[in-house]
Short mmCIF file of C-alpha atoms in Angstrom, two decimals:
data_model
loop_
_atom_site.label_atom_id
_atom_site.label_comp_id
_atom_site.label_asym_id
_atom_site.label_seq_id
_atom_site.Cartn_x
_atom_site.Cartn_y
_atom_site.Cartn_z
CA UNK E 1 -15.23 -18.52 9.90
CA UNK E 2 -14.56 -14.68 8.94
CA UNK E 3 -11.92 -14.08 6.33
CA UNK E 4 -9.60 -11.26 6.17
CA UNK E 5 -11.57 -7.94 6.60
CA UNK E 6 -10.52 -4.50 5.56
CA UNK E 7 -12.10 -1.03 6.31
CA UNK E 8 -13.01 1.36 4.90
CA UNK E 9 -13.67 -0.26 1.19
CA UNK E 10 -13.29 3.25 -0.62
CA UNK E 11 -11.85 6.48 0.46
CA UNK E 12 -11.26 9.83 -1.05
CA UNK E 13 -8.63 12.07 0.41
CA UNK E 14 -6.97 15.43 -0.51
CA UNK E 15 -3.16 15.66 -1.24
CA UNK E 16 -1.35 16.15 1.88
CA UNK E 17 -3.63 14.64 4.26
CA UNK E 18 -3.11 11.57 6.35
CA UNK E 19 -5.17 8.24 6.10
CA UNK E 20 -5.44 5.24 8.44
CA UNK E 21 -6.70 1.87 6.84
CA UNK E 22 -7.50 -1.10 8.94
CA UNK E 23 -7.38 -4.92 8.75
CA UNK E 24 -8.67 -7.81 10.71
CA UNK E 25 -6.77 -11.12 9.83
CA UNK E 26 -8.13 -14.40 9.06
CA UNK E 27 -9.04 -16.28 12.40
CA UNK E 28 -5.97 -18.11 13.55
CA UNK E 29 -3.57 -16.04 11.74
CA UNK E 30 -0.97 -13.88 13.52
CA UNK E 31 0.99 -12.25 10.65
CA UNK E 32 -0.15 -9.43 8.57
CA UNK E 33 1.16 -7.99 5.40
CA UNK E 34 0.15 -4.86 3.58
CA UNK E 35 0.40 -4.31 -0.48
CA UNK E 36 -0.16 -1.68 -2.68
CA UNK E 37 -1.87 -2.26 -6.21
CA UNK E 38 -1.54 0.22 -8.72
CA UNK E 39 -3.77 -0.07 -11.89
CA UNK E 40 -2.38 -2.66 -14.06
CA UNK E 41 0.27 -3.82 -11.83
CA UNK E 42 0.51 -6.70 -9.55
CA UNK E 43 0.32 -6.07 -5.65
CA UNK E 44 3.76 -4.58 -4.22
CA UNK E 45 4.88 -5.39 -0.72
CA UNK E 46 4.80 -2.45 1.75
CA UNK E 47 5.49 -4.23 5.11
CA UNK E 48 4.73 -7.14 7.23
CA UNK E 49 3.71 -7.33 10.94
CA UNK E 50 4.35 -10.38 13.52
CA UNK E 51 3.98 -10.09 17.28
CA UNK E 52 3.20 -6.36 17.27
CA UNK E 53 6.52 -5.47 15.34
CA UNK E 54 7.35 -4.54 11.76
CA UNK E 55 9.14 -7.73 10.46
CA UNK E 56 9.82 -7.03 7.07
CA UNK E 57 9.55 -3.75 4.84
CA UNK E 58 9.62 -3.16 1.05
CA UNK E 59 10.43 -0.30 -0.93
CA UNK E 60 8.16 2.44 0.60
CA UNK E 61 9.17 5.89 1.93
CA UNK E 62 8.77 6.45 5.72
CA UNK E 63 5.31 8.11 4.96
CA UNK E 64 4.05 4.84 5.11
CA UNK E 65 3.81 3.29 8.61
CA UNK E 66 1.93 0.79 10.53
CA UNK E 67 0.84 -1.03 13.80
CA UNK E 68 -0.38 -4.48 14.94
CA UNK E 69 -2.39 -4.83 18.08
CA UNK E 70 -2.38 -7.62 20.50
CA UNK E 71 -5.44 -9.22 18.82
CA UNK E 72 -3.40 -9.38 15.63
CA UNK E 73 -5.41 -6.66 13.97
CA UNK E 74 -3.28 -3.98 12.02
CA UNK E 75 -3.49 -0.50 10.72
CA UNK E 76 -1.68 1.24 7.83
CA UNK E 77 -1.01 5.01 7.99
CA UNK E 78 0.05 7.09 5.24
CA UNK E 79 1.12 10.60 5.88
CA UNK E 80 1.50 13.60 3.37
CA UNK E 81 -0.60 11.74 0.65
CA UNK E 82 0.57 12.22 -2.83
CA UNK E 83 -1.56 11.74 -6.02
CA UNK E 84 0.58 8.68 -6.64
CA UNK E 85 -0.57 7.06 -3.52
CA UNK E 86 -4.08 6.44 -5.20
CA UNK E 87 -4.10 2.60 -5.54
CA UNK E 88 -5.81 -0.34 -4.09
CA UNK E 89 -4.41 -1.20 -0.59
CA UNK E 90 -4.68 -4.76 0.20
CA UNK E 91 -4.16 -6.67 3.49
CA UNK E 92 -2.98 -10.36 3.70
CA UNK E 93 -2.75 -12.56 6.55
CA UNK E 94 -0.94 -15.98 7.10
CA UNK E 95 -0.08 -17.90 10.23
CA UNK E 96 1.21 -21.40 11.68
CA UNK E 97 3.13 -23.48 9.35
CA UNK E 98 1.30 -22.62 6.27
CA UNK E 99 2.87 -20.42 3.91
CA UNK E 100 -0.34 -19.42 2.04
CA UNK E 101 -1.65 -15.84 2.55
CA UNK E 102 -4.98 -14.67 2.25
CA UNK E 103 -6.44 -11.41 1.35
CA UNK E 104 -9.13 -8.98 2.21
CA UNK E 105 -11.20 -7.24 -0.36
CA UNK E 106 -8.94 -4.06 -0.40
CA UNK E 107 -9.45 -0.41 0.24
CA UNK E 108 -9.69 1.74 -2.82
CA UNK E 109 -7.85 4.99 -2.01
CA UNK E 110 -8.12 7.96 -4.15
CA UNK E 111 -6.08 11.17 -3.60
CA UNK E 112 -7.31 14.40 -5.18
CA UNK T 1 14.13 -5.64 -12.10
CA UNK T 2 11.02 -7.91 -12.26
CA UNK T 3 11.60 -11.17 -10.59
CA UNK T 4 8.06 -12.68 -11.72
CA UNK T 5 7.07 -12.34 -15.09
CA UNK T 6 3.50 -12.91 -16.96
CA UNK T 7 4.31 -12.43 -20.41
CA UNK T 8 0.70 -12.67 -21.68
CA UNK T 9 -1.30 -9.76 -20.63
CA UNK T 10 -4.64 -11.61 -21.60
CA UNK T 11 -5.80 -14.90 -22.93
CA UNK T 12 -9.39 -15.90 -24.45
CA UNK T 13 -10.38 -19.61 -24.21
CA UNK T 14 -13.86 -21.29 -25.18
CA UNK T 15 -16.04 -22.81 -22.46
CA UNK T 16 -15.26 -26.29 -21.67
CA UNK T 17 -11.46 -26.23 -23.13
CA UNK T 18 -8.21 -25.86 -21.14
CA UNK T 19 -6.83 -22.71 -19.94
CA UNK T 20 -3.20 -22.38 -19.48
CA UNK T 21 -1.49 -19.39 -17.80
CA UNK T 22 2.22 -19.21 -17.73
CA UNK T 23 4.62 -17.48 -15.25
CA UNK T 24 8.57 -17.29 -15.29
CA UNK T 25 10.67 -16.15 -12.63
CA UNK T 26 14.34 -15.26 -12.29
CA UNK T 27 15.17 -15.51 -8.56
CA UNK T 28 16.53 -19.01 -7.76
CA UNK T 29 15.82 -18.51 -4.04
CA UNK T 30 12.07 -18.69 -4.70
CA UNK T 31 11.04 -21.83 -3.28
CA UNK T 32 6.94 -21.56 -3.09
CA UNK T 33 4.80 -20.51 -5.78
CA UNK T 34 0.96 -19.45 -5.62
CA UNK T 35 -1.85 -18.44 -7.98
CA UNK T 36 -4.54 -16.12 -7.21
CA UNK T 37 -7.59 -15.15 -9.16
CA UNK T 38 -8.85 -11.54 -8.83
CA UNK T 39 -12.27 -10.17 -9.72
CA UNK T 40 -12.60 -6.28 -10.23
CA UNK T 41 -13.36 -4.66 -6.87
CA UNK T 42 -12.33 -7.55 -4.89
CA UNK T 43 -9.09 -8.74 -3.16
CA UNK T 44 -7.07 -11.52 -4.72
CA UNK T 45 -8.40 -15.17 -3.93
CA UNK T 46 -6.13 -17.96 -3.29
CA UNK T 47 -6.26 -20.71 -5.79
CA UNK T 48 -3.43 -23.19 -5.51
CA UNK T 49 0.09 -23.34 -4.32
CA UNK T 50 3.20 -25.48 -5.00
CA UNK T 51 6.51 -26.12 -3.11
CA UNK T 52 9.62 -26.39 -5.18
CA UNK T 53 10.05 -30.11 -3.71
CA UNK T 54 7.12 -30.74 -5.93
CA UNK T 55 6.59 -30.56 -9.83
CA UNK T 56 2.71 -30.83 -9.84
CA UNK T 57 -0.20 -30.12 -7.45
CA UNK T 58 -3.81 -30.64 -8.29
CA UNK T 59 -6.95 -29.28 -6.64
CA UNK T 60 -10.08 -30.12 -8.66
CA UNK T 61 -10.04 -28.20 -11.88
CA UNK T 62 -6.86 -26.60 -11.16
CA UNK T 63 -3.45 -28.06 -11.56
CA UNK T 64 -0.16 -26.09 -11.21
CA UNK T 65 2.92 -27.56 -12.87
CA UNK T 66 6.58 -26.26 -11.80
CA UNK T 67 9.73 -26.65 -13.94
CA UNK T 68 12.69 -25.37 -11.85
CA UNK T 69 15.38 -26.01 -14.21
CA UNK T 70 13.36 -23.46 -16.56
CA UNK T 71 12.16 -21.40 -13.67
CA UNK T 72 8.78 -21.57 -14.98
CA UNK T 73 5.22 -22.70 -13.77
CA UNK T 74 1.89 -22.95 -15.34
CA UNK T 75 -1.85 -23.08 -14.00
CA UNK T 76 -3.88 -25.28 -16.12
CA UNK T 77 -7.80 -24.94 -15.69
CA UNK T 78 -9.92 -27.89 -17.12
CA UNK T 79 -12.66 -27.43 -18.27
CA UNK T 80 -12.92 -23.77 -18.22
CA UNK T 81 -15.95 -22.07 -17.30
CA UNK T 82 -17.35 -18.74 -17.66
CA UNK T 83 -16.99 -17.88 -13.96
CA UNK T 84 -13.20 -18.36 -14.36
CA UNK T 85 -13.04 -15.05 -16.25
CA UNK T 86 -10.74 -12.77 -14.03
CA UNK T 87 -7.13 -11.77 -13.80
CA UNK T 88 -4.76 -14.32 -12.37
CA UNK T 89 -1.57 -13.53 -10.68
CA UNK T 90 1.47 -15.69 -10.03
CA UNK T 91 3.26 -15.03 -6.77
CA UNK T 92 6.68 -16.43 -5.56
CA UNK T 93 8.33 -16.39 -2.09
CA UNK T 94 11.67 -17.14 -0.55
CA UNK T 95 12.17 -19.41 2.40
CA UNK T 96 11.14 -18.19 5.84
CA UNK T 97 8.25 -15.69 6.27
CA UNK T 98 9.25 -13.60 3.23
CA UNK T 99 6.84 -11.31 1.52
CA UNK T 100 5.08 -12.58 -1.90
CA UNK T 101 6.55 -11.01 -5.07
CA UNK T 102 3.80 -10.93 -7.84
CA UNK T 103 3.66 -10.87 -11.65
CA UNK T 104 1.66 -8.23 -13.34
CA UNK T 105 -1.22 -10.81 -13.96
CA UNK T 106 -3.11 -12.20 -17.00
CA UNK T 107 -6.58 -11.63 -17.91
CA UNK T 108 -8.45 -14.65 -18.70
CA UNK T 109 -11.78 -14.42 -20.59
CA UNK T 110 -13.84 -17.51 -20.88
CA UNK T 111 -16.22 -17.25 -23.78
CA UNK T 112 -19.56 -19.28 -23.80
#
């Protein structure tokens, strides 16, 4: 049973560019959440997708957007990248009656 | 305003002894609490969780204690092993599919 998978694992982008990160949830999970983890901090909630709609959103600008597909996989898009967007981006999935979330290995984004 | 606080950035414990990691929260609406372990360059791994209707939950070497009146929880690891060396995050959520709120983590070093 595959867990949560994310791609790519590492990415280097130039300031002002756009980036797309991808996530496949754990089998049987229908809810996907995205988090940003800066160095030395805990993960910060970006947004959550359920039934292909954004259900909740954290305190992140509109440059951060997402999508969920019918197979429950998800994308995170960031436009007009800033140096401060450099971080580890984590995808978590959950589903059913369980309140436990399971994380992927993350995508390390570096903006130069 | 940090709703979940892990006040000890680091902890060193000898192999075989007990490790106790602490977490405090301020939001009285939190009713579900989780602990994650994170190795460098990996995503957080779910360890154990507890609902606010309980005050203790055990899973093998890991036990989580919840003191609702003090808004405090702790993770006990007995016996500690060198492979337990990692950063441990405490997280909490409110009822419904609300996002996780994380502390900043505690780095545990288990010395052989």
